[in-house]
Short mmCIF file of N, CA and C in Angstrom, two decimals:
data_model
loop_
_atom_site.label_atom_id
_atom_site.label_comp_id
_atom_site.label_asym_id
_atom_site.label_seq_id
_atom_site.Cartn_x
_atom_site.Cartn_y
_atom_site.Cartn_z
N HIS A 1 -10.29 11.07 -28.26
CA HIS A 1 -8.87 10.48 -28.63
C HIS A 1 -9.77 9.15 -27.74
N ARG A 2 -8.89 8.65 -27.34
CA ARG A 2 -10.05 6.78 -26.65
C ARG A 2 -9.28 6.88 -25.56
N TRP A 3 -8.14 7.36 -25.14
CA TRP A 3 -6.57 6.84 -24.30
C TRP A 3 -6.70 7.33 -22.94
N ASN A 4 -7.12 8.08 -22.72
CA ASN A 4 -7.50 8.70 -20.94
C ASN A 4 -6.29 8.33 -20.38
N TRP A 5 -5.62 9.87 -19.98
CA TRP A 5 -4.24 9.37 -18.93
C TRP A 5 -4.14 9.91 -18.00
N GLY A 6 -3.74 10.06 -16.65
CA GLY A 6 -2.91 9.68 -15.46
C GLY A 6 -1.95 10.72 -14.81
N LEU A 7 -1.28 10.91 -14.06
CA LEU A 7 -0.61 11.51 -13.26
C LEU A 7 -0.57 11.49 -11.56
N GLY A 8 0.39 10.80 -11.06
CA GLY A 8 -0.15 11.59 -10.03
C GLY A 8 1.97 11.21 -9.18
N ILE A 9 1.92 12.11 -8.48
CA ILE A 9 2.62 12.51 -6.92
C ILE A 9 2.11 11.99 -5.49
N GLU A 10 2.92 11.09 -5.44
CA GLU A 10 2.43 11.35 -3.90
C GLU A 10 3.66 11.31 -2.27
N HIS A 11 2.89 11.04 -1.73
CA HIS A 11 4.12 11.49 -0.26
C HIS A 11 2.65 10.91 0.32
N ILE A 12 3.71 9.98 0.91
CA ILE A 12 3.16 9.54 2.10
C ILE A 12 3.42 8.95 3.44
N PRO A 13 3.19 9.11 4.51
CA PRO A 13 3.82 9.27 5.32
C PRO A 13 3.42 8.13 6.49
N TYR A 14 4.14 6.96 6.86
CA TYR A 14 2.66 5.93 7.76
C TYR A 14 3.32 5.87 9.60
N LEU A 15 3.25 6.02 10.18
CA LEU A 15 3.42 6.35 11.55
C LEU A 15 3.90 5.16 12.35
N THR A 16 4.40 4.26 13.36
CA THR A 16 3.73 3.35 13.74
C THR A 16 4.73 3.81 15.79
N GLY A 17 4.37 3.29 16.28
CA GLY A 17 5.31 3.31 17.57
C GLY A 17 4.97 2.99 18.79
N TYR A 18 6.16 2.65 19.29
CA TYR A 18 5.26 1.25 20.95
C TYR A 18 6.23 2.32 21.64
N THR A 19 6.30 1.33 23.54
CA THR A 19 6.17 2.06 24.32
C THR A 19 7.14 1.94 25.41
N GLY A 20 7.90 1.17 25.71
CA GLY A 20 8.48 -0.04 26.94
C GLY A 20 9.67 1.24 27.97
N LEU A 21 10.04 0.45 29.03
CA LEU A 21 10.21 0.94 30.12
C LEU A 21 11.14 -0.50 30.44
N ALA A 22 12.03 0.57 31.78
CA ALA A 22 13.63 -0.24 31.97
C ALA A 22 13.97 0.69 33.99
N ASP A 23 14.61 -0.59 34.27
CA ASP A 23 14.89 -0.18 35.77
C ASP A 23 16.15 0.41 35.77
N THR A 24 17.04 1.16 35.84
CA THR A 24 18.03 2.10 36.30
C THR A 24 17.94 2.72 36.76
N THR A 25 19.70 3.71 36.83
CA THR A 25 19.64 4.65 38.03
C THR A 25 20.44 5.34 36.96
N PHE A 26 20.58 6.44 38.74
CA PHE A 26 20.04 7.88 38.17
C PHE A 26 20.99 9.35 39.15
N GLN A 27 22.13 9.18 38.95
CA GLN A 27 22.73 9.79 39.79
C GLN A 27 23.51 9.04 41.42
N GLY A 28 22.68 8.14 40.76
CA GLY A 28 23.22 6.95 41.96
C GLY A 28 21.63 6.43 42.96
N LEU A 29 20.25 7.26 42.13
CA LEU A 29 18.89 6.29 43.27
C LEU A 29 18.97 5.13 42.26
N PRO A 30 17.45 5.14 43.11
CA PRO A 30 16.72 4.08 41.66
C PRO A 30 15.69 4.59 40.89
N ALA A 31 15.48 4.03 39.14
CA ALA A 31 15.02 5.24 38.67
C ALA A 31 14.25 3.61 37.63
N VAL A 32 13.85 4.66 36.92
CA VAL A 32 12.72 4.29 35.20
C VAL A 32 12.73 4.95 34.16
N ASN A 33 12.90 4.36 33.29
CA ASN A 33 13.09 5.03 31.76
C ASN A 33 11.94 4.46 30.83
N TYR A 34 11.79 5.52 30.85
CA TYR A 34 10.24 5.29 29.69
C TYR A 34 11.11 5.60 28.48
N TYR A 35 10.93 4.73 27.26
CA TYR A 35 10.62 4.85 26.10
C TYR A 35 9.62 4.85 25.65
N GLN A 36 10.00 5.55 24.65
CA GLN A 36 8.52 5.65 23.45
C GLN A 36 9.40 6.30 21.73
N ILE A 37 9.38 4.64 20.87
CA ILE A 37 9.51 4.79 19.13
C ILE A 37 9.12 5.60 18.33
N LEU A 38 8.58 6.11 17.97
CA LEU A 38 8.49 6.67 16.95
C LEU A 38 9.54 5.28 15.50
N GLN A 39 8.53 5.59 14.68
CA GLN A 39 8.73 4.77 13.37
C GLN A 39 8.62 5.75 12.52
N ARG A 40 8.93 5.88 11.42
CA ARG A 40 8.22 6.61 9.88
C ARG A 40 8.79 5.88 9.15
N ILE A 41 7.89 5.71 8.22
CA ILE A 41 7.97 5.06 6.85
C ILE A 41 7.20 6.14 5.55
N TYR A 42 8.19 6.89 5.01
CA TYR A 42 7.66 7.57 3.89
C TYR A 42 7.68 6.71 2.51
N ILE A 43 6.50 7.40 1.98
CA ILE A 43 7.03 6.56 0.00
C ILE A 43 5.88 7.16 -0.39
N ASP A 44 7.69 7.41 -0.89
CA ASP A 44 7.67 8.74 -2.42
C ASP A 44 7.54 7.99 -2.96
N GLN A 45 5.46 7.88 -5.11
CA GLN A 45 5.49 8.10 -5.55
C GLN A 45 5.38 9.17 -7.17
N LEU A 46 6.13 8.54 -8.19
CA LEU A 46 6.33 8.82 -9.46
C LEU A 46 5.53 8.00 -10.24
N SER A 47 3.80 8.56 -10.77
CA SER A 47 3.63 7.40 -12.40
C SER A 47 2.37 8.70 -13.22
N LEU A 48 2.99 7.56 -13.61
CA LEU A 48 1.70 8.41 -15.36
C LEU A 48 0.78 6.48 -15.57
N ASN A 49 0.09 6.63 -15.85
CA ASN A 49 -0.76 5.28 -16.49
C ASN A 49 -1.84 6.13 -17.52
N THR A 50 -2.30 4.96 -18.29
CA THR A 50 -3.19 4.72 -19.65
C THR A 50 -4.23 3.94 -18.85
N GLN A 51 -5.37 3.78 -20.49
CA GLN A 51 -6.73 3.43 -20.09
C GLN A 51 -6.62 3.43 -21.71
N TYR A 52 -6.98 2.78 -22.88
CA TYR A 52 -7.72 2.35 -23.45
C TYR A 52 -9.13 1.12 -23.64
N PRO A 53 -9.86 2.11 -24.17
CA PRO A 53 -12.10 1.24 -23.98
C PRO A 53 -11.52 0.70 -25.16
N PHE A 54 -11.41 -0.96 -25.19
CA PHE A 54 -11.97 -1.33 -26.39
C PHE A 54 -13.38 -0.70 -25.63
N SER A 55 -14.66 -1.91 -25.35
CA SER A 55 -16.31 -0.77 -24.98
C SER A 55 -16.50 -0.33 -23.91
N THR A 56 -17.67 -0.01 -23.64
CA THR A 56 -18.59 0.18 -22.44
C THR A 56 -18.35 -0.65 -21.74
N THR A 57 -17.59 -1.84 -21.69
CA THR A 57 -17.37 -2.71 -19.71
C THR A 57 -16.09 -3.19 -20.59
N ARG A 58 -14.97 -2.49 -21.31
CA ARG A 58 -13.61 -3.39 -21.24
C ARG A 58 -12.82 -2.92 -21.49
N ARG A 59 -11.79 -3.30 -20.98
CA ARG A 59 -10.80 -1.38 -21.02
C ARG A 59 -9.23 -2.05 -21.28
N LEU A 60 -8.60 -1.63 -21.70
CA LEU A 60 -6.58 -2.04 -21.26
C LEU A 60 -6.19 -1.34 -20.93
N GLU A 61 -5.97 -1.64 -19.15
CA GLU A 61 -4.22 -0.07 -18.72
C GLU A 61 -2.40 -0.22 -19.29
N LEU A 62 -2.56 0.10 -18.89
CA LEU A 62 -0.98 0.55 -18.79
C LEU A 62 -0.67 1.47 -17.99
N GLY A 63 1.05 0.98 -16.61
CA GLY A 63 1.40 2.41 -16.36
C GLY A 63 2.59 1.51 -15.43
N VAL A 64 2.91 2.86 -14.68
CA VAL A 64 4.82 2.48 -14.98
C VAL A 64 4.51 3.61 -13.56
N SER A 65 5.56 2.94 -12.13
CA SER A 65 5.95 3.90 -12.45
C SER A 65 7.51 3.84 -10.72
N GLY A 66 7.60 4.64 -10.23
CA GLY A 66 9.23 4.98 -9.63
C GLY A 66 9.06 5.13 -7.89
N THR A 67 9.39 4.90 -7.34
CA THR A 67 8.96 4.43 -5.79
C THR A 67 10.20 5.04 -4.63
N ARG A 68 10.26 5.31 -4.22
CA ARG A 68 11.10 5.81 -2.32
C ARG A 68 10.67 5.20 -1.40
N LEU A 69 11.31 4.57 -1.23
CA LEU A 69 10.86 4.21 0.28
C LEU A 69 12.16 4.48 1.75
N GLY A 70 11.76 5.83 2.05
CA GLY A 70 12.67 6.39 3.12
C GLY A 70 12.09 5.65 4.86
N TYR A 71 13.18 6.12 5.87
CA TYR A 71 13.37 5.53 6.58
C TYR A 71 13.10 6.15 7.85
N ASP A 72 12.32 6.11 9.44
CA ASP A 72 12.52 7.39 9.79
C ASP A 72 12.53 6.97 11.18
N GLU A 73 13.57 6.75 12.80
CA GLU A 73 13.12 6.45 13.64
C GLU A 73 13.42 7.19 15.16
N GLN A 74 12.97 7.73 15.69
CA GLN A 74 13.12 8.74 17.28
C GLN A 74 12.60 7.79 17.58
N VAL A 75 13.85 8.63 19.19
CA VAL A 75 13.32 7.62 21.10
C VAL A 75 13.26 8.75 21.51
N ASP A 76 12.36 9.50 22.44
CA ASP A 76 12.31 10.16 23.35
C ASP A 76 12.54 9.18 24.72
N ARG A 77 12.69 9.35 25.97
CA ARG A 77 13.74 8.51 27.08
C ARG A 77 13.21 10.20 27.86
N ILE A 78 12.75 8.82 28.86
CA ILE A 78 11.90 9.93 30.06
C ILE A 78 12.36 9.00 30.98
N THR A 79 13.86 9.30 31.77
CA THR A 79 13.77 9.05 33.73
C THR A 79 13.47 10.61 34.61
N VAL A 80 12.20 8.83 35.34
CA VAL A 80 11.66 9.15 36.24
C VAL A 80 13.04 8.67 37.75
N VAL A 81 13.00 9.25 39.30
CA VAL A 81 13.19 9.54 39.53
C VAL A 81 12.70 9.87 41.44
N GLY A 82 11.72 8.52 42.12
CA GLY A 82 10.85 8.61 42.84
C GLY A 82 9.71 9.42 42.56
N GLY A 83 9.14 8.93 41.19
CA GLY A 83 7.68 10.16 41.10
C GLY A 83 8.11 11.79 40.46
N SER A 84 9.03 11.84 39.93
CA SER A 84 9.47 12.60 39.05
C SER A 84 10.52 12.99 38.45
N VAL A 85 9.77 13.25 37.57
CA VAL A 85 11.15 13.88 35.83
C VAL A 85 12.12 13.92 35.87
N ALA A 86 13.65 13.24 35.89
CA ALA A 86 15.60 13.70 36.55
C ALA A 86 15.84 14.29 34.69
N ASP A 87 15.28 13.37 33.95
CA ASP A 87 16.34 13.78 32.95
C ASP A 87 15.26 12.64 31.40
N GLU A 88 15.16 14.24 30.76
CA GLU A 88 15.01 13.76 29.38
C GLU A 88 15.40 13.78 27.77
N ALA A 89 15.30 12.55 26.95
CA ALA A 89 16.55 12.94 25.75
C ALA A 89 15.55 13.04 24.96
N LEU A 90 15.52 13.60 23.63
CA LEU A 90 15.23 12.66 22.55
C LEU A 90 15.85 12.54 20.81
N SER A 91 16.27 11.38 21.15
CA SER A 91 17.07 11.01 19.26
C SER A 91 16.96 10.47 18.37
N ASN A 92 17.51 10.93 17.33
CA ASN A 92 17.10 10.00 16.11
C ASN A 92 18.06 8.59 15.74
N VAL A 93 17.73 8.05 16.07
CA VAL A 93 18.24 6.67 16.13
C VAL A 93 18.50 6.15 14.33
N PRO A 94 19.85 6.07 13.94
CA PRO A 94 20.27 5.41 12.77
C PRO A 94 19.46 4.82 11.88
N SER A 95 18.73 5.14 10.59
CA SER A 95 17.60 4.14 10.61
C SER A 95 18.46 3.64 8.90
N LEU A 96 16.91 2.51 8.04
CA LEU A 96 17.55 1.11 7.20
C LEU A 96 18.00 3.40 6.10
N PRO A 97 19.13 2.60 4.91
CA PRO A 97 18.46 3.11 3.55
C PRO A 97 17.31 3.67 3.64
N SER A 98 17.56 4.08 2.33
CA SER A 98 15.92 4.05 1.50
C SER A 98 16.13 3.06 0.21
N THR A 99 15.34 2.72 0.19
CA THR A 99 14.18 1.44 -0.90
C THR A 99 13.88 2.34 -2.31
N PHE A 100 14.84 1.90 -3.57
CA PHE A 100 14.01 2.41 -4.70
C PHE A 100 13.80 1.52 -5.17
N TYR A 101 12.36 1.41 -6.25
CA TYR A 101 12.18 0.46 -6.77
C TYR A 101 11.47 1.39 -8.22
N THR A 102 11.44 0.09 -9.03
CA THR A 102 10.47 0.37 -10.55
C THR A 102 9.63 -0.41 -10.93
N GLN A 103 8.44 -0.09 -11.08
CA GLN A 103 7.15 -1.56 -11.68
C GLN A 103 6.55 -0.17 -12.33
N ALA A 104 5.90 -1.84 -13.42
CA ALA A 104 5.75 -1.20 -14.77
C ALA A 104 4.37 -1.84 -15.06
N ASP A 105 3.37 -1.74 -15.64
CA ASP A 105 2.06 -3.03 -15.24
C ASP A 105 1.51 -2.18 -16.58
N ILE A 106 0.51 -3.68 -16.75
CA ILE A 106 -0.64 -4.01 -17.77
C ILE A 106 -1.37 -5.18 -16.98
N ALA A 107 -2.76 -4.97 -17.24
CA ALA A 107 -4.31 -5.03 -17.13
C ALA A 107 -5.15 -5.24 -18.34
N PHE A 108 -5.80 -5.58 -18.03
CA PHE A 108 -6.96 -6.23 -19.22
C PHE A 108 -8.39 -6.16 -17.70
N VAL A 109 -9.05 -5.29 -18.19
CA VAL A 109 -10.66 -4.95 -16.96
C VAL A 109 -12.08 -5.30 -18.25
N SER A 110 -12.34 -5.73 -17.08
CA SER A 110 -13.69 -6.04 -18.14
C SER A 110 -14.58 -5.39 -16.11
N ASP A 111 -15.71 -5.30 -16.83
CA ASP A 111 -16.39 -5.00 -15.40
C ASP A 111 -18.10 -4.86 -16.26
N ASN A 112 -19.58 -5.35 -16.69
CA ASN A 112 -20.70 -5.00 -16.67
C ASN A 112 -21.30 -5.85 -15.49
N SER A 113 -21.49 -4.69 -14.15
CA SER A 113 -22.09 -4.85 -13.18
C SER A 113 -22.72 -3.51 -12.39
N ASN A 114 -23.71 -3.62 -12.16
CA ASN A 114 -24.85 -3.14 -11.26
C ASN A 114 -25.14 -2.27 -10.49
N PHE A 115 -24.77 -1.20 -10.48
CA PHE A 115 -24.53 -0.66 -9.26
C PHE A 115 -26.30 0.03 -8.66
N ALA A 116 -26.24 0.10 -7.32
CA ALA A 116 -27.41 0.55 -7.17
C ALA A 116 -27.08 0.97 -4.94
N TYR A 117 -27.02 1.13 -4.59
CA TYR A 117 -26.93 2.15 -3.44
C TYR A 117 -25.99 1.88 -3.26
N VAL A 118 -25.53 1.34 -2.18
CA VAL A 118 -23.80 0.66 -1.72
C VAL A 118 -23.18 0.20 -3.04
N GLY A 119 -23.08 -0.23 -3.84
CA GLY A 119 -22.42 -1.63 -4.35
C GLY A 119 -22.98 -1.77 -5.47
N PRO A 120 -21.87 -2.86 -5.94
CA PRO A 120 -22.62 -3.79 -7.21
C PRO A 120 -24.03 -5.27 -6.54
N VAL A 121 -25.19 -4.67 -7.81
CA VAL A 121 -25.79 -5.78 -7.45
C VAL A 121 -26.26 -7.23 -8.32
N SER A 122 -26.22 -7.01 -9.59
CA SER A 122 -26.26 -7.73 -10.47
C SER A 122 -24.49 -7.25 -11.54
N GLY A 123 -24.79 -8.68 -12.29
CA GLY A 123 -23.20 -8.60 -13.57
C GLY A 123 -22.36 -8.74 -12.73
N GLU A 124 -20.75 -8.32 -13.19
CA GLU A 124 -19.52 -9.47 -13.33
C GLU A 124 -18.74 -8.37 -13.71
N ARG A 125 -17.42 -9.01 -12.44
CA ARG A 125 -16.45 -7.40 -12.98
C ARG A 125 -14.73 -8.84 -13.03
N TRP A 126 -14.37 -7.91 -13.32
CA TRP A 126 -13.05 -8.82 -13.14
C TRP A 126 -11.40 -8.06 -13.56
N ARG A 127 -10.82 -8.91 -13.35
CA ARG A 127 -9.72 -8.22 -13.89
C ARG A 127 -8.26 -8.71 -13.87
N VAL A 128 -7.06 -9.12 -14.80
CA VAL A 128 -5.72 -10.33 -14.96
C VAL A 128 -5.11 -8.51 -15.41
N GLU A 129 -4.11 -9.40 -14.65
CA GLU A 129 -3.21 -7.86 -14.09
C GLU A 129 -1.24 -8.49 -14.11
N TYR A 130 -0.71 -8.07 -14.68
CA TYR A 130 1.05 -8.22 -14.06
C TYR A 130 2.24 -6.83 -14.35
N THR A 131 2.50 -7.63 -12.75
CA THR A 131 3.48 -6.15 -12.58
C THR A 131 4.86 -6.90 -11.76
N PRO A 132 5.77 -6.01 -13.69
CA PRO A 132 7.14 -6.29 -13.11
C PRO A 132 7.69 -5.49 -12.12
N THR A 133 7.88 -5.81 -11.13
CA THR A 133 9.06 -4.57 -10.24
C THR A 133 10.73 -5.24 -11.25
N PHE A 134 11.22 -4.18 -10.71
CA PHE A 134 13.10 -3.49 -10.73
C PHE A 134 14.08 -2.52 -10.49
N GLY A 135 14.67 -2.44 -9.56
CA GLY A 135 15.20 -1.42 -8.90
C GLY A 135 16.32 -2.68 -7.63
N GLN A 136 15.94 -1.73 -6.94
CA GLN A 136 16.64 -2.38 -5.45
C GLN A 136 15.68 -4.39 -4.68
N LEU A 137 14.28 -4.10 -4.88
CA LEU A 137 13.58 -5.29 -5.09
C LEU A 137 13.20 -5.10 -7.06
N ASN A 138 13.22 -7.34 -6.75
CA ASN A 138 12.75 -7.85 -8.67
C ASN A 138 11.83 -8.81 -8.16
N PHE A 139 10.66 -8.83 -8.20
CA PHE A 139 9.75 -9.56 -8.36
C PHE A 139 8.53 -9.47 -9.42
N GLN A 140 7.92 -10.06 -9.63
CA GLN A 140 6.89 -10.19 -10.66
C GLN A 140 5.41 -10.65 -10.36
N GLY A 141 4.90 -9.55 -9.77
CA GLY A 141 3.47 -9.85 -9.51
C GLY A 141 1.92 -10.19 -10.36
N LEU A 142 1.43 -11.46 -10.56
CA LEU A 142 0.27 -11.34 -11.08
C LEU A 142 -0.70 -11.60 -10.59
N LEU A 143 -1.72 -10.82 -10.84
CA LEU A 143 -3.75 -10.66 -9.78
C LEU A 143 -4.39 -11.13 -11.17
N GLY A 144 -4.82 -12.08 -10.81
CA GLY A 144 -6.11 -12.01 -11.78
C GLY A 144 -7.53 -12.55 -10.26
N ASP A 145 -8.58 -11.45 -10.26
CA ASP A 145 -9.63 -11.11 -9.60
C ASP A 145 -10.82 -11.67 -10.14
N TYR A 146 -12.15 -12.03 -10.20
CA TYR A 146 -12.87 -12.18 -10.71
C TYR A 146 -14.45 -12.00 -10.00
N ARG A 147 -15.67 -11.01 -9.94
CA ARG A 147 -15.94 -11.37 -8.65
C ARG A 147 -18.31 -11.47 -9.90
N ARG A 148 -18.97 -12.57 -9.09
CA ARG A 148 -20.81 -12.33 -9.49
C ARG A 148 -20.99 -12.45 -8.76
N TYR A 149 -22.02 -11.55 -10.02
CA TYR A 149 -22.63 -11.01 -9.13
C TYR A 149 -24.43 -11.08 -8.82
N PHE A 150 -25.49 -12.03 -7.96
CA PHE A 150 -26.56 -12.31 -8.67
C PHE A 150 -27.52 -11.69 -7.81
N PHE A 151 -28.52 -11.47 -8.10
CA PHE A 151 -29.54 -10.01 -7.66
C PHE A 151 -30.90 -10.91 -7.48
N MET A 152 -30.86 -11.56 -5.25
CA MET A 152 -32.42 -12.43 -5.59
C MET A 152 -32.57 -11.39 -4.52
N GLN A 153 -34.20 -10.41 -5.64
CA GLN A 153 -34.85 -9.67 -4.49
C GLN A 153 -35.04 -10.18 -3.06
N PRO A 154 -34.90 -9.13 -2.30
CA PRO A 154 -34.05 -7.78 -2.13
C PRO A 154 -33.16 -8.27 -1.42
N PHE A 155 -32.42 -9.06 -2.23
CA PHE A 155 -30.51 -8.91 -1.31
C PHE A 155 -29.41 -9.30 -2.90
N THR A 156 -28.36 -9.11 -3.10
CA THR A 156 -27.57 -9.95 -3.87
C THR A 156 -26.64 -11.01 -3.63
N LEU A 157 -26.74 -12.54 -4.09
CA LEU A 157 -25.36 -13.01 -3.58
C LEU A 157 -24.30 -12.63 -4.27
N ALA A 158 -22.94 -12.46 -4.03
CA ALA A 158 -21.99 -12.44 -4.26
C ALA A 158 -21.00 -13.66 -4.10
N VAL A 159 -19.83 -13.65 -5.10
CA VAL A 159 -19.01 -15.21 -4.65
C VAL A 159 -17.43 -14.30 -5.84
N ARG A 160 -16.35 -14.66 -5.26
CA ARG A 160 -15.24 -13.47 -5.84
C ARG A 160 -13.47 -14.67 -5.75
N GLY A 161 -13.50 -14.82 -6.51
CA GLY A 161 -12.88 -15.30 -6.81
C GLY A 161 -11.39 -14.89 -6.94
N LEU A 162 -10.59 -15.07 -6.40
CA LEU A 162 -9.31 -14.17 -5.85
C LEU A 162 -7.80 -14.71 -6.53
N HIS A 163 -7.00 -14.27 -6.58
CA HIS A 163 -5.91 -15.03 -6.42
C HIS A 163 -4.21 -13.68 -7.09
N TYR A 164 -2.91 -13.03 -5.58
CA TYR A 164 -2.00 -12.37 -6.40
C TYR A 164 -1.13 -13.24 -5.14
N GLY A 165 0.00 -13.59 -6.71
CA GLY A 165 0.91 -13.65 -6.04
C GLY A 165 1.84 -12.51 -6.85
N ARG A 166 2.98 -13.19 -6.30
CA ARG A 166 4.52 -13.15 -6.24
C ARG A 166 5.69 -13.56 -6.77
N TYR A 167 5.84 -14.35 -7.74
CA TYR A 167 6.91 -14.35 -7.60
C TYR A 167 8.39 -13.71 -7.82
N GLY A 168 9.24 -14.79 -8.09
CA GLY A 168 11.03 -14.29 -8.28
C GLY A 168 11.72 -14.55 -7.19
N ARG A 169 12.87 -12.99 -7.64
CA ARG A 169 14.53 -13.08 -6.38
C ARG A 169 13.90 -12.75 -4.74
N ASP A 170 12.89 -11.66 -5.15
CA ASP A 170 12.52 -10.40 -3.50
C ASP A 170 11.15 -10.71 -2.83
N ASP A 171 10.13 -11.87 -3.07
CA ASP A 171 8.91 -12.35 -3.14
C ASP A 171 8.64 -12.23 -2.44
#
């Protein structure tokens, strides 16, 4: 069989955070509130893809995926009076509602590069890809990527041309 299939299930949490402080009073005494804010984005994705090779250097790639972006924010407040911790509170802040979208993709790929120890040293690689996105986000992605490697002993000169664009309502 020439078709190659793949199934992916992902759960990726991205964590960012920052801190801040503000002057305040606590039981009538001057105090400082220290804040640590943690923001999380959860990417949950289910994907199915396939590839059909036309030759050892060229292939067609097709795929479809469904994605959910979930959000969470947590604030840890520490109140300090005269160098001592007087109060602490941990709270969850209402966050954005989840975002859902579906993507399909089709790509034509060519790769006749020759690799050495750390990467390609000669040949060329290119990819043309179209990716429409539907759901709470609607746009089309277009990717054109061309790479050429010139082997000039003992070095390789690499040249690359790249276009990645998003077009449509939510680009």
